[in-house]
C-alpha cells in the first residue's frame, strides 16, 4: 500500500516534504538538455528539480535576513552536473549542498568528494533529499555539517563518495538556520589542492573531454581533478569541450516550430522543386486523392471528416481551417498526418500547419539518392507529433526495396513498431513513421540498406 | 515508567497494550544499582533513572557480549518500541500488534542499535533525553519500512533488481551482512552494486528492461575498478554479465529478506537462565565526587532552563513554546491555533523565539561546560526543551489523578498496573465487562479534558475544538496515563 504524501509527512513530521507539480517536472526536463551523456542529463534533471523546489521553499518559509544565491553561479552550476550530482547554495555566509537521490530508503546518503574536499566547493552543510518521481515529492530529511561528515562518514575511495548513515543526520532544518545565525564554524579546515599549471590543465581537459557514457571524474587522481574543478574557468572549458563533441549533430525539433533550424535541413519545397520533384509529387495529390481545385479540396476534406467520428466538422469553415482543426483535435495520428499532407498540398505555408524539413542524404546508401523528411507539429496536449519519411531523389521515383527506416530510442535501441521497410512489389514512393513525444525526448532515425546505414539524432 | 523500563520484558499483547512481566534477575540488579547510587533515597526519580541509564550504557560499551547488560537495554528498547508503536498506531489501531512484534526484533540487538550513538553526543550531563529521542527516532525509521501495511518502501511490486537499484548502500550492506556474507564478498558485491548504479544512471532505461549487454557493461566497469579493492587475487576474479545479474538479484533478495522478516512472537528474546558473571554490575565503579558534580550541574542547568522559560514576559511566547515542545506541533499547526493572526507571522515569531531561547541555552552550555557549540549540540538542547515541557505535562497528569476517588484509582490500578482484563476487574468490583470498559473510557476522557483545561490555563489560550493540539493531547493521554499511574499508584 503506497502511502499518501499526507500520511508520510505525518509519520515523519520532522522532515521537510515538498510536492512537485507537473510543471516542476517539465521545467526540470528542459533544464536537462545540453549535456554530453545521459549521466549528465539525469544529474541535471534531479538536481534542477531539487534546487528550484528547495529555493522556492526557502524564499517562502524562512525569514530571509541573509542573502541567497546559487553556487558557483546560475550559469555555472548546470555545468557542474556534467560531472557530479549536487547543488550548491550560498546562504548568507554559509554554503549548503543539496544531495538528491532516488533511493527508496534513507539509511544513508552519499556525498561526492568534490563537494567536500575541493576548497572552493566545500560546504558548511549537506542536505540529503529523497526524490520520488512517481509520487511527485521531495523529502528533505535533515542536514549534517562538514565536520560531522568528515568525522563520521565511511569514505569509498573507489567512487570517491562519503557515505553517512542516517543516525548522524540532524532532522530539523530550523537547527541549521539557528547554527547559521550563530555563525558556528562547522566546515572545518579544507586542505589546499596542488595548483595545476596552464599546460597541465589543458592536457587534462584534452584527456577528459573525450566522449564517455559516465562522468570523467574517476579518470584522473582526485588531486588533479579537484584542482581542475576548483577553477571556474577550467570547469567551464571542460564542460564546453565535452558537450561540443556530441551536440553539433543533434537537431532540436521543438526549435523548428520557432523557425530555428540546424544547418543541413532545408524547406521541403526547396529541395523538391520542379527539377527534382519525383512524378509522385508533380500533381497536387496526396495518396491518390486529387486536391488541385478548390472543389476537389473541399470534397476531400469533407470525406476526411466523414472517415472518422471523433471530430465534427465545424460549420462555415474554410477547408484550410477545417484541416487545421482536424490536425489539432483528432486523436488518430494517422489521420492527423493525412490532414497535414492535404494542407501542405493545398496551402504549403499555411499558419499552424506542420513544419517539414528535408535533408539530402546524398548517395550514401548503396548509391541510391535518398532524402529524409522530418515534419513536426505541436499538439494541444503539449506533446509534439513527429513524421519521418524517406523519399527517393533526383530522377528516381521509387525507393530501393529493402530500405529500412527505423526509429531508435535515446539508448540506440529500436523502438517497437517504429520500423518501415520499402517493398519490392509494388515499389514504394516513400516510407513513413510517425509518433508523438514530449519536449526534451531524444531519439534517432536510422536508414539502412543492406550493410550501409545512416543515423541522424534528434531532440524533440 | 521509571526504572521498570530496565527490568520488565513484554509478556503478551492484549488489544492495544502490552502486558509486561518482571524479570527477577534484572530487577535485582537494578535494585542493587539503586542502593549503590542513592543509598539514602534522596535523588529525584528522573535523575536516578538517568544516572542508572548512564552506568548501564557505559557498561554495555565496555562489555557488549554480557547477556544481562544486553537484556537491560533490550527491556529499555522494548518500552520505547511500545511508545513508538502507540504513536504510529494512531493511524490505525489494528497496526499496534504487528508494529510491536517488528519492534521486538529491532530491540533484540541493542549493541548494534546504539553503535552510532556517540557518547560524545552526551556532551553535557543532561544526556538521557537525547538517548531517548535517538532511540525513538531510530525505532521509527527501522519499524516503518518493515511494516508492509504502513511502509513507504513497498517491496511488493518491485523485482529483486528493482530493489537493488533503488536501495541505499547501507541497506545493501545491512542486507548482505544479515545473510552472513563475509568481508571480502561484501566488498566485491558493493563494488558491483556501485558500478550498476553508475551504468543505471548513464542510460535512460528501467532496470527491469536491462538486457545482457547492459549487465556486461556493468561487468566491464567492475573489471576496470576491481583492482582497487585490494583483495587477494583468488578473492578478486573478474566476472561476466551473467554473474553481475546474479549478484544484483542476490542483493535484491537479501534486501527483501531484511525488510520482510517473519514476524516472530514476543519470545524473540528471552534471557537464558545460566548463571552469568553477575559480579560485573555489582563491581561497577562508583565515583561519588564525579556524580556529585554531575548532580550539581544538572540541577543548575534545570534551574537555568526553568528561570529562562518561566521568565518569558510575553504570554504568546510561552504559548508558542508550549505548543512547539510540549505538544510537539509543527509550525504550520501552531499557526492555526492563533486565529486572527496570519500564519506566516506566527511562524516568523516562533522562529525568532526559538533562535533566542536556543542561543541563550547554548551560551550557558558553552560558558558553564566549556562545550563548543555545534548543530548536534543545538539538537541536544532541543531534546532538553522537549523534556522540560514533557515533565510539566506529567505534573498535570499527576494532579489530575489525585482528583480521582479511591474506587476509581483502584480500577485504574487494576487495569494499568496489574494489567488485569476488564472481565476480571468486573468480577472484583461487581460490574460487567462492558461496564468496566465504559468506566475506563469515561475516566480516560475525563483525564484528557482535565489535561486540556490545565494546559489551557497554563498558557492562557483557549484551544479550538478538533484542533491539532487537542488531537495530540488525546493521543498522548493513553500512553502517559500508564506511566504516571505506575509512578503514583504503586
PDB file of N, CA, C and O in Angstrom, chain A residues 1 3 11-12 14-15 38-39 42-43 61 63 102-105 108 143 148 152 154 159 163 165-168 172 174 178 181 186 213-214 411, chain B residues 88 116 118 121 138 140-141 144 149-150 153 166-170 194-195 198-202 204 225 324 331 351 354-355 358-359 375-376 382:
ATOM      1  N   UNK A   1       0.852  -1.204   0.000  1.00  0.00           N
ATOM      2  CA  UNK A   1       0.000   0.000   0.000  1.00  0.00           C
ATOM      3  C   UNK A   1       0.886   1.252   0.000  1.00  0.00           C
ATOM      4  O   UNK A   1       1.671   1.461   0.896  1.00  0.00           O
ATOM      5  N   UNK A   3       1.801   4.940   0.544  1.00  0.00           N
ATOM      6  CA  UNK A   3       1.277   5.944   1.457  1.00  0.00           C
ATOM      7  C   UNK A   3       1.131   7.258   0.735  1.00  0.00           C
ATOM      8  O   UNK A   3       1.910   7.598  -0.134  1.00  0.00           O
ATOM      9  N   UNK A  11       3.887  10.838   9.472  1.00  0.00           N
ATOM     10  CA  UNK A  11       4.743   9.814  10.082  1.00  0.00           C
ATOM     11  C   UNK A  11       6.139  10.374  10.350  1.00  0.00           C
ATOM     12  O   UNK A  11       6.744  10.111  11.369  1.00  0.00           O
ATOM     13  N   UNK A  12       6.639  11.107   9.375  1.00  0.00           N
ATOM     14  CA  UNK A  12       7.980  11.694   9.506  1.00  0.00           C
ATOM     15  C   UNK A  12       7.837  13.210   9.544  1.00  0.00           C
ATOM     16  O   UNK A  12       8.331  13.925   8.660  1.00  0.00           O
ATOM     17  N   UNK A  14       9.180  15.337  11.257  1.00  0.00           N
ATOM     18  CA  UNK A  14      10.406  16.101  11.498  1.00  0.00           C
ATOM     19  C   UNK A  14      11.110  16.463  10.195  1.00  0.00           C
ATOM     20  O   UNK A  14      12.016  17.286  10.184  1.00  0.00           O
ATOM     21  N   UNK A  15      10.713  15.826   9.086  1.00  0.00           N
ATOM     22  CA  UNK A  15      11.360  16.113   7.809  1.00  0.00           C
ATOM     23  C   UNK A  15      10.563  17.160   7.033  1.00  0.00           C
ATOM     24  O   UNK A  15       9.414  17.451   7.334  1.00  0.00           O
ATOM     25  N   UNK A  38      23.878  10.704 -20.952  1.00  0.00           N
ATOM     26  CA  UNK A  38      22.675  10.528 -20.143  1.00  0.00           C
ATOM     27  C   UNK A  38      22.966  10.746 -18.669  1.00  0.00           C
ATOM     28  O   UNK A  38      22.091  11.190 -17.924  1.00  0.00           O
ATOM     29  N   UNK A  39      24.182  10.447 -18.239  1.00  0.00           N
ATOM     30  CA  UNK A  39      24.563  10.684 -16.840  1.00  0.00           C
ATOM     31  C   UNK A  39      24.372  12.157 -16.498  1.00  0.00           C
ATOM     32  O   UNK A  39      23.736  12.494 -15.501  1.00  0.00           O
ATOM     33  N   UNK A  42      20.668  13.059 -16.440  1.00  0.00           N
ATOM     34  CA  UNK A  42      19.991  12.570 -15.232  1.00  0.00           C
ATOM     35  C   UNK A  42      20.333  13.425 -14.019  1.00  0.00           C
ATOM     36  O   UNK A  42      19.468  13.768 -13.221  1.00  0.00           O
ATOM     37  N   UNK A  43      21.634  13.748 -13.887  1.00  0.00           N
ATOM     38  CA  UNK A  43      22.035  14.617 -12.780  1.00  0.00           C
ATOM     39  C   UNK A  43      21.290  15.951 -12.878  1.00  0.00           C
ATOM     40  O   UNK A  43      20.780  16.465 -11.882  1.00  0.00           O
ATOM     41  N   UNK A  61       9.429  30.432   3.205  1.00  0.00           N
ATOM     42  CA  UNK A  61       9.217  29.949   4.567  1.00  0.00           C
ATOM     43  C   UNK A  61      10.237  30.386   5.608  1.00  0.00           C
ATOM     44  O   UNK A  61       9.951  30.329   6.789  1.00  0.00           O
ATOM     45  N   UNK A  63      12.732  33.247   7.265  1.00  0.00           N
ATOM     46  CA  UNK A  63      12.898  34.709   7.272  1.00  0.00           C
ATOM     47  C   UNK A  63      14.259  35.013   6.674  1.00  0.00           C
ATOM     48  O   UNK A  63      15.287  34.594   7.185  1.00  0.00           O
ATOM     49  N   UNK A 102      17.379   9.021  -5.718  1.00  0.00           N
ATOM     50  CA  UNK A 102      16.076   8.386  -5.969  1.00  0.00           C
ATOM     51  C   UNK A 102      15.942   7.072  -5.188  1.00  0.00           C
ATOM     52  O   UNK A 102      15.085   6.244  -5.490  1.00  0.00           O
ATOM     53  N   UNK A 103      16.797   6.884  -4.184  1.00  0.00           N
ATOM     54  CA  UNK A 103      16.684   5.671  -3.361  1.00  0.00           C
ATOM     55  C   UNK A 103      15.355   5.675  -2.622  1.00  0.00           C
ATOM     56  O   UNK A 103      14.791   6.744  -2.337  1.00  0.00           O
ATOM     57  N   UNK A 104      14.865   4.502  -2.310  1.00  0.00           N
ATOM     58  CA  UNK A 104      13.565   4.411  -1.651  1.00  0.00           C
ATOM     59  C   UNK A 104      13.686   4.332  -0.132  1.00  0.00           C
ATOM     60  O   UNK A 104      12.684   4.298   0.565  1.00  0.00           O
ATOM     61  N   UNK A 105      14.910   4.303   0.387  1.00  0.00           N
ATOM     62  CA  UNK A 105      15.067   4.335   1.839  1.00  0.00           C
ATOM     63  C   UNK A 105      16.065   5.433   2.194  1.00  0.00           C
ATOM     64  O   UNK A 105      16.697   6.020   1.311  1.00  0.00           O
ATOM     65  N   UNK A 108      21.196   5.776   4.475  1.00  0.00           N
ATOM     66  CA  UNK A 108      22.396   6.621   4.401  1.00  0.00           C
ATOM     67  C   UNK A 108      22.290   7.497   3.159  1.00  0.00           C
ATOM     68  O   UNK A 108      21.305   7.422   2.414  1.00  0.00           O
ATOM     69  N   UNK A 143      20.007  17.539   7.804  1.00  0.00           N
ATOM     70  CA  UNK A 143      21.263  18.126   7.351  1.00  0.00           C
ATOM     71  C   UNK A 143      22.392  17.606   8.248  1.00  0.00           C
ATOM     72  O   UNK A 143      22.163  17.061   9.332  1.00  0.00           O
ATOM     73  N   UNK A 148      31.000  16.959  10.882  1.00  0.00           N
ATOM     74  CA  UNK A 148      30.454  15.645  11.229  1.00  0.00           C
ATOM     75  C   UNK A 148      30.650  14.669  10.070  1.00  0.00           C
ATOM     76  O   UNK A 148      30.988  13.503  10.278  1.00  0.00           O
ATOM     77  N   UNK A 152      32.527  11.238  10.652  1.00  0.00           N
ATOM     78  CA  UNK A 152      31.706  10.031  10.823  1.00  0.00           C
ATOM     79  C   UNK A 152      31.400   9.264   9.548  1.00  0.00           C
ATOM     80  O   UNK A 152      30.901   8.133   9.613  1.00  0.00           O
ATOM     81  N   UNK A 154      31.731   7.112   6.056  1.00  0.00           N
ATOM     82  CA  UNK A 154      32.523   5.997   5.541  1.00  0.00           C
ATOM     83  C   UNK A 154      32.943   6.404   4.126  1.00  0.00           C
ATOM     84  O   UNK A 154      32.093   6.562   3.256  1.00  0.00           O
ATOM     85  N   UNK A 159      34.863   5.084  -5.664  1.00  0.00           N
ATOM     86  CA  UNK A 159      33.950   6.035  -6.289  1.00  0.00           C
ATOM     87  C   UNK A 159      34.026   7.426  -5.666  1.00  0.00           C
ATOM     88  O   UNK A 159      33.273   8.318  -6.035  1.00  0.00           O
ATOM     89  N   UNK A 163      29.942   8.286   2.480  1.00  0.00           N
ATOM     90  CA  UNK A 163      28.643   7.727   2.863  1.00  0.00           C
ATOM     91  C   UNK A 163      28.398   8.002   4.346  1.00  0.00           C
ATOM     92  O   UNK A 163      29.202   7.615   5.186  1.00  0.00           O
ATOM     93  N   UNK A 165      25.627   7.615   7.526  1.00  0.00           N
ATOM     94  CA  UNK A 165      24.395   6.945   7.966  1.00  0.00           C
ATOM     95  C   UNK A 165      23.412   7.945   8.559  1.00  0.00           C
ATOM     96  O   UNK A 165      23.792   8.990   9.093  1.00  0.00           O
ATOM     97  N   UNK A 166      22.177   7.565   8.502  1.00  0.00           N
ATOM     98  CA  UNK A 166      21.079   8.423   8.931  1.00  0.00           C
ATOM     99  C   UNK A 166      21.214   8.889  10.382  1.00  0.00           C
ATOM    100  O   UNK A 166      20.778   9.990  10.709  1.00  0.00           O
ATOM    101  N   UNK A 167      21.792   8.050  11.226  1.00  0.00           N
ATOM    102  CA  UNK A 167      21.882   8.389  12.645  1.00  0.00           C
ATOM    103  C   UNK A 167      22.592   9.714  12.894  1.00  0.00           C
ATOM    104  O   UNK A 167      22.386  10.357  13.921  1.00  0.00           O
ATOM    105  N   UNK A 168      23.455  10.116  11.962  1.00  0.00           N
ATOM    106  CA  UNK A 168      24.238  11.340  12.175  1.00  0.00           C
ATOM    107  C   UNK A 168      23.568  12.570  11.588  1.00  0.00           C
ATOM    108  O   UNK A 168      24.071  13.685  11.730  1.00  0.00           O
ATOM    109  N   UNK A 172      16.017  18.330  11.892  1.00  0.00           N
ATOM    110  CA  UNK A 172      15.292  19.598  11.938  1.00  0.00           C
ATOM    111  C   UNK A 172      16.087  20.711  11.257  1.00  0.00           C
ATOM    112  O   UNK A 172      17.130  21.135  11.742  1.00  0.00           O
ATOM    113  N   UNK A 174      15.453  23.770  11.082  1.00  0.00           N
ATOM    114  CA  UNK A 174      15.471  25.009  11.871  1.00  0.00           C
ATOM    115  C   UNK A 174      16.776  25.107  12.665  1.00  0.00           C
ATOM    116  O   UNK A 174      17.278  26.198  12.916  1.00  0.00           O
ATOM    117  N   UNK A 178      19.451  28.152  12.765  1.00  0.00           N
ATOM    118  CA  UNK A 178      19.959  28.725  14.002  1.00  0.00           C
ATOM    119  C   UNK A 178      21.478  28.688  14.020  1.00  0.00           C
ATOM    120  O   UNK A 178      22.131  29.676  14.367  1.00  0.00           O
ATOM    121  N   UNK A 181      22.751  31.370  11.903  1.00  0.00           N
ATOM    122  CA  UNK A 181      22.603  32.680  12.551  1.00  0.00           C
ATOM    123  C   UNK A 181      23.672  32.889  13.611  1.00  0.00           C
ATOM    124  O   UNK A 181      24.128  34.010  13.847  1.00  0.00           O
ATOM    125  N   UNK A 186      31.315  25.152  11.293  1.00  0.00           N
ATOM    126  CA  UNK A 186      31.142  23.701  11.229  1.00  0.00           C
ATOM    127  C   UNK A 186      31.705  23.135   9.931  1.00  0.00           C
ATOM    128  O   UNK A 186      31.439  21.996   9.575  1.00  0.00           O
ATOM    129  N   UNK A 213      30.232   7.503 -21.586  1.00  0.00           N
ATOM    130  CA  UNK A 213      28.867   7.405 -21.048  1.00  0.00           C
ATOM    131  C   UNK A 213      28.763   7.870 -19.592  1.00  0.00           C
ATOM    132  O   UNK A 213      27.677   8.108 -19.096  1.00  0.00           O
ATOM    133  N   UNK A 214      29.943   7.945 -18.897  1.00  0.00           N
ATOM    134  CA  UNK A 214      29.890   8.318 -17.493  1.00  0.00           C
ATOM    135  C   UNK A 214      30.583   9.656 -17.297  1.00  0.00           C
ATOM    136  O   UNK A 214      31.199  10.191 -18.202  1.00  0.00           O
ATOM    137  N   UNK A 411      18.807   5.327 -26.103  1.00  0.00           N
ATOM    138  CA  UNK A 411      19.929   4.413 -25.857  1.00  0.00           C
ATOM    139  C   UNK A 411      20.354   3.698 -27.125  1.00  0.00           C
ATOM    140  O   UNK A 411      21.219   2.822 -27.078  1.00  0.00           O
TER     141      UNK A 411
ATOM    142  N   UNK B  88       2.367   5.434  16.214  1.00  0.00           N
ATOM    143  CA  UNK B  88       2.098   5.072  14.821  1.00  0.00           C
ATOM    144  C   UNK B  88       0.718   4.463  14.665  1.00  0.00           C
ATOM    145  O   UNK B  88       0.048   4.663  13.648  1.00  0.00           O
ATOM    146  N   UNK B 116      25.870   3.900  16.667  1.00  0.00           N
ATOM    147  CA  UNK B 116      26.087   5.269  16.196  1.00  0.00           C
ATOM    148  C   UNK B 116      25.669   6.314  17.209  1.00  0.00           C
ATOM    149  O   UNK B 116      25.605   7.503  16.885  1.00  0.00           O
ATOM    150  N   UNK B 118      26.930   8.322  19.594  1.00  0.00           N
ATOM    151  CA  UNK B 118      28.232   8.762  20.028  1.00  0.00           C
ATOM    152  C   UNK B 118      28.135   9.212  21.477  1.00  0.00           C
ATOM    153  O   UNK B 118      27.371  10.129  21.785  1.00  0.00           O
ATOM    154  N   UNK B 121      28.047  12.650  22.173  1.00  0.00           N
ATOM    155  CA  UNK B 121      26.822  13.420  21.995  1.00  0.00           C
ATOM    156  C   UNK B 121      26.212  13.740  23.351  1.00  0.00           C
ATOM    157  O   UNK B 121      25.461  14.685  23.493  1.00  0.00           O
ATOM    158  N   UNK B 138      15.106   6.298  15.848  1.00  0.00           N
ATOM    159  CA  UNK B 138      15.702   5.160  15.135  1.00  0.00           C
ATOM    160  C   UNK B 138      14.715   3.991  15.049  1.00  0.00           C
ATOM    161  O   UNK B 138      14.619   3.329  14.019  1.00  0.00           O
ATOM    162  N   UNK B 140      11.526   4.220  14.975  1.00  0.00           N
ATOM    163  CA  UNK B 140      10.531   4.578  13.961  1.00  0.00           C
ATOM    164  C   UNK B 140      11.078   4.313  12.565  1.00  0.00           C
ATOM    165  O   UNK B 140      10.426   3.708  11.706  1.00  0.00           O
ATOM    166  N   UNK B 141      12.318   4.766  12.295  1.00  0.00           N
ATOM    167  CA  UNK B 141      12.903   4.599  10.966  1.00  0.00           C
ATOM    168  C   UNK B 141      13.127   3.136  10.624  1.00  0.00           C
ATOM    169  O   UNK B 141      13.128   2.761   9.462  1.00  0.00           O
ATOM    170  N   UNK B 144       9.011   1.303  10.432  1.00  0.00           N
ATOM    171  CA  UNK B 144       8.075   1.654   9.359  1.00  0.00           C
ATOM    172  C   UNK B 144       8.383   0.917   8.050  1.00  0.00           C
ATOM    173  O   UNK B 144       7.482   0.345   7.440  1.00  0.00           O
ATOM    174  N   UNK B 149       2.064  -2.867   5.823  1.00  0.00           N
ATOM    175  CA  UNK B 149       0.788  -2.141   5.830  1.00  0.00           C
ATOM    176  C   UNK B 149       1.019  -0.644   5.885  1.00  0.00           C
ATOM    177  O   UNK B 149       0.165   0.138   5.526  1.00  0.00           O
ATOM    178  N   UNK B 150       2.206  -0.297   6.401  1.00  0.00           N
ATOM    179  CA  UNK B 150       2.442   1.112   6.688  1.00  0.00           C
ATOM    180  C   UNK B 150       3.613   1.660   5.898  1.00  0.00           C
ATOM    181  O   UNK B 150       3.979   2.800   6.035  1.00  0.00           O
ATOM    182  N   UNK B 153       8.371   2.039   1.853  1.00  0.00           N
ATOM    183  CA  UNK B 153       9.191   1.226   0.952  1.00  0.00           C
ATOM    184  C   UNK B 153       8.376  -0.002   0.621  1.00  0.00           C
ATOM    185  O   UNK B 153       8.336  -0.956   1.378  1.00  0.00           O
ATOM    186  N   UNK B 166      17.231   0.630  -6.211  1.00  0.00           N
ATOM    187  CA  UNK B 166      16.688   1.783  -5.511  1.00  0.00           C
ATOM    188  C   UNK B 166      16.984   1.791  -4.016  1.00  0.00           C
ATOM    189  O   UNK B 166      16.403   2.580  -3.286  1.00  0.00           O
ATOM    190  N   UNK B 167      17.862   0.910  -3.558  1.00  0.00           N
ATOM    191  CA  UNK B 167      18.205   0.910  -2.133  1.00  0.00           C
ATOM    192  C   UNK B 167      19.496   1.673  -1.909  1.00  0.00           C
ATOM    193  O   UNK B 167      20.310   1.834  -2.814  1.00  0.00           O
ATOM    194  N   UNK B 168      19.680   2.123  -0.672  1.00  0.00           N
ATOM    195  CA  UNK B 168      20.923   2.810  -0.337  1.00  0.00           C
ATOM    196  C   UNK B 168      22.018   1.767  -0.088  1.00  0.00           C
ATOM    197  O   UNK B 168      21.737   0.582   0.112  1.00  0.00           O
ATOM    198  N   UNK B 169      23.245   2.248  -0.076  1.00  0.00           N
ATOM    199  CA  UNK B 169      24.386   1.355   0.147  1.00  0.00           C
ATOM    200  C   UNK B 169      24.305   0.697   1.523  1.00  0.00           C
ATOM    201  O   UNK B 169      24.599  -0.485   1.687  1.00  0.00           O
ATOM    202  N   UNK B 170      23.883   1.477   2.485  1.00  0.00           N
ATOM    203  CA  UNK B 170      23.764   0.953   3.853  1.00  0.00           C
ATOM    204  C   UNK B 170      22.765  -0.212   3.886  1.00  0.00           C
ATOM    205  O   UNK B 170      22.990  -1.227   4.528  1.00  0.00           O
ATOM    206  N   UNK B 194      27.799  -0.641  -6.954  1.00  0.00           N
ATOM    207  CA  UNK B 194      28.159   0.735  -7.279  1.00  0.00           C
ATOM    208  C   UNK B 194      28.305   0.907  -8.794  1.00  0.00           C
ATOM    209  O   UNK B 194      27.849   1.909  -9.362  1.00  0.00           O
ATOM    210  N   UNK B 195      28.929  -0.040  -9.430  1.00  0.00           N
ATOM    211  CA  UNK B 195      29.062   0.005 -10.897  1.00  0.00           C
ATOM    212  C   UNK B 195      27.687  -0.038 -11.557  1.00  0.00           C
ATOM    213  O   UNK B 195      27.425   0.670 -12.538  1.00  0.00           O
ATOM    214  N   UNK B 198      26.174   3.288 -11.478  1.00  0.00           N
ATOM    215  CA  UNK B 198      26.778   4.188 -12.461  1.00  0.00           C
ATOM    216  C   UNK B 198      26.206   3.915 -13.853  1.00  0.00           C
ATOM    217  O   UNK B 198      25.856   4.835 -14.587  1.00  0.00           O
ATOM    218  N   UNK B 199      26.097   2.641 -14.202  1.00  0.00           N
ATOM    219  CA  UNK B 199      25.552   2.300 -15.520  1.00  0.00           C
ATOM    220  C   UNK B 199      24.068   2.655 -15.581  1.00  0.00           C
ATOM    221  O   UNK B 199      23.563   3.179 -16.573  1.00  0.00           O
ATOM    222  N   UNK B 200      23.371   2.377 -14.529  1.00  0.00           N
ATOM    223  CA  UNK B 200      21.927   2.687 -14.487  1.00  0.00           C
ATOM    224  C   UNK B 200      21.692   4.174 -14.725  1.00  0.00           C
ATOM    225  O   UNK B 200      20.746   4.581 -15.407  1.00  0.00           O
ATOM    226  N   UNK B 201      22.583   4.963 -14.175  1.00  0.00           N
ATOM    227  CA  UNK B 201      22.430   6.406 -14.312  1.00  0.00           C
ATOM    228  C   UNK B 201      22.836   6.906 -15.697  1.00  0.00           C
ATOM    229  O   UNK B 201      22.534   8.041 -16.060  1.00  0.00           O
ATOM    230  N   UNK B 202      23.548   6.052 -16.440  1.00  0.00           N
ATOM    231  CA  UNK B 202      24.068   6.510 -17.727  1.00  0.00           C
ATOM    232  C   UNK B 202      23.164   6.149 -18.899  1.00  0.00           C
ATOM    233  O   UNK B 202      23.451   6.497 -20.032  1.00  0.00           O
ATOM    234  N   UNK B 204      18.873   5.707 -20.148  1.00  0.00           N
ATOM    235  CA  UNK B 204      17.500   6.009 -19.780  1.00  0.00           C
ATOM    236  C   UNK B 204      16.671   4.743 -19.983  1.00  0.00           C
ATOM    237  O   UNK B 204      15.904   4.630 -20.927  1.00  0.00           O
ATOM    238  N   UNK B 225      37.662  -1.464 -12.307  1.00  0.00           N
ATOM    239  CA  UNK B 225      37.870  -0.883 -10.971  1.00  0.00           C
ATOM    240  C   UNK B 225      38.247  -1.899  -9.894  1.00  0.00           C
ATOM    241  O   UNK B 225      38.663  -1.509  -8.803  1.00  0.00           O
ATOM    242  N   UNK B 324       4.963  24.094  20.761  1.00  0.00           N
ATOM    243  CA  UNK B 324       6.055  23.516  19.968  1.00  0.00           C
ATOM    244  C   UNK B 324       6.705  22.336  20.660  1.00  0.00           C
ATOM    245  O   UNK B 324       6.912  21.285  20.061  1.00  0.00           O
ATOM    246  N   UNK B 331       5.227  23.928  12.953  1.00  0.00           N
ATOM    247  CA  UNK B 331       4.999  25.377  12.856  1.00  0.00           C
ATOM    248  C   UNK B 331       3.666  25.685  12.175  1.00  0.00           C
ATOM    249  O   UNK B 331       2.929  26.576  12.590  1.00  0.00           O
ATOM    250  N   UNK B 351      10.071  31.288  14.951  1.00  0.00           N
ATOM    251  CA  UNK B 351      11.467  31.112  14.541  1.00  0.00           C
ATOM    252  C   UNK B 351      12.382  32.012  15.356  1.00  0.00           C
ATOM    253  O   UNK B 351      13.406  31.581  15.874  1.00  0.00           O
ATOM    254  N   UNK B 354      12.505  30.825  18.995  1.00  0.00           N
ATOM    255  CA  UNK B 354      13.311  29.609  19.047  1.00  0.00           C
ATOM    256  C   UNK B 354      14.794  29.938  19.004  1.00  0.00           C
ATOM    257  O   UNK B 354      15.598  29.424  19.779  1.00  0.00           O
ATOM    258  N   UNK B 355      15.140  30.807  18.057  1.00  0.00           N
ATOM    259  CA  UNK B 355      16.536  31.235  17.922  1.00  0.00           C
ATOM    260  C   UNK B 355      17.045  31.824  19.231  1.00  0.00           C
ATOM    261  O   UNK B 355      18.127  31.485  19.704  1.00  0.00           O
ATOM    262  N   UNK B 358      17.217  29.029  22.152  1.00  0.00           N
ATOM    263  CA  UNK B 358      18.289  28.052  21.934  1.00  0.00           C
ATOM    264  C   UNK B 358      19.650  28.725  22.031  1.00  0.00           C
ATOM    265  O   UNK B 358      20.617  28.125  22.506  1.00  0.00           O
ATOM    266  N   UNK B 359      19.736  29.971  21.585  1.00  0.00           N
ATOM    267  CA  UNK B 359      21.002  30.694  21.687  1.00  0.00           C
ATOM    268  C   UNK B 359      21.388  30.889  23.145  1.00  0.00           C
ATOM    269  O   UNK B 359      22.546  30.672  23.532  1.00  0.00           O
ATOM    270  N   UNK B 375      25.806  22.106  15.595  1.00  0.00           N
ATOM    271  CA  UNK B 375      24.422  21.732  15.252  1.00  0.00           C
ATOM    272  C   UNK B 375      23.949  20.594  16.132  1.00  0.00           C
ATOM    273  O   UNK B 375      22.808  20.565  16.577  1.00  0.00           O
ATOM    274  N   UNK B 376      24.852  19.643  16.374  1.00  0.00           N
ATOM    275  CA  UNK B 376      24.461  18.490  17.191  1.00  0.00           C
ATOM    276  C   UNK B 376      24.119  18.946  18.603  1.00  0.00           C
ATOM    277  O   UNK B 376      23.152  18.476  19.204  1.00  0.00           O
ATOM    278  N   UNK B 382      17.488  21.067  22.042  1.00  0.00           N
ATOM    279  CA  UNK B 382      16.067  20.899  21.717  1.00  0.00           C
ATOM    280  C   UNK B 382      15.482  19.741  22.487  1.00  0.00           C
ATOM    281  O   UNK B 382      14.339  19.825  22.973  1.00  0.00           O
TER     282      UNK B 382
END
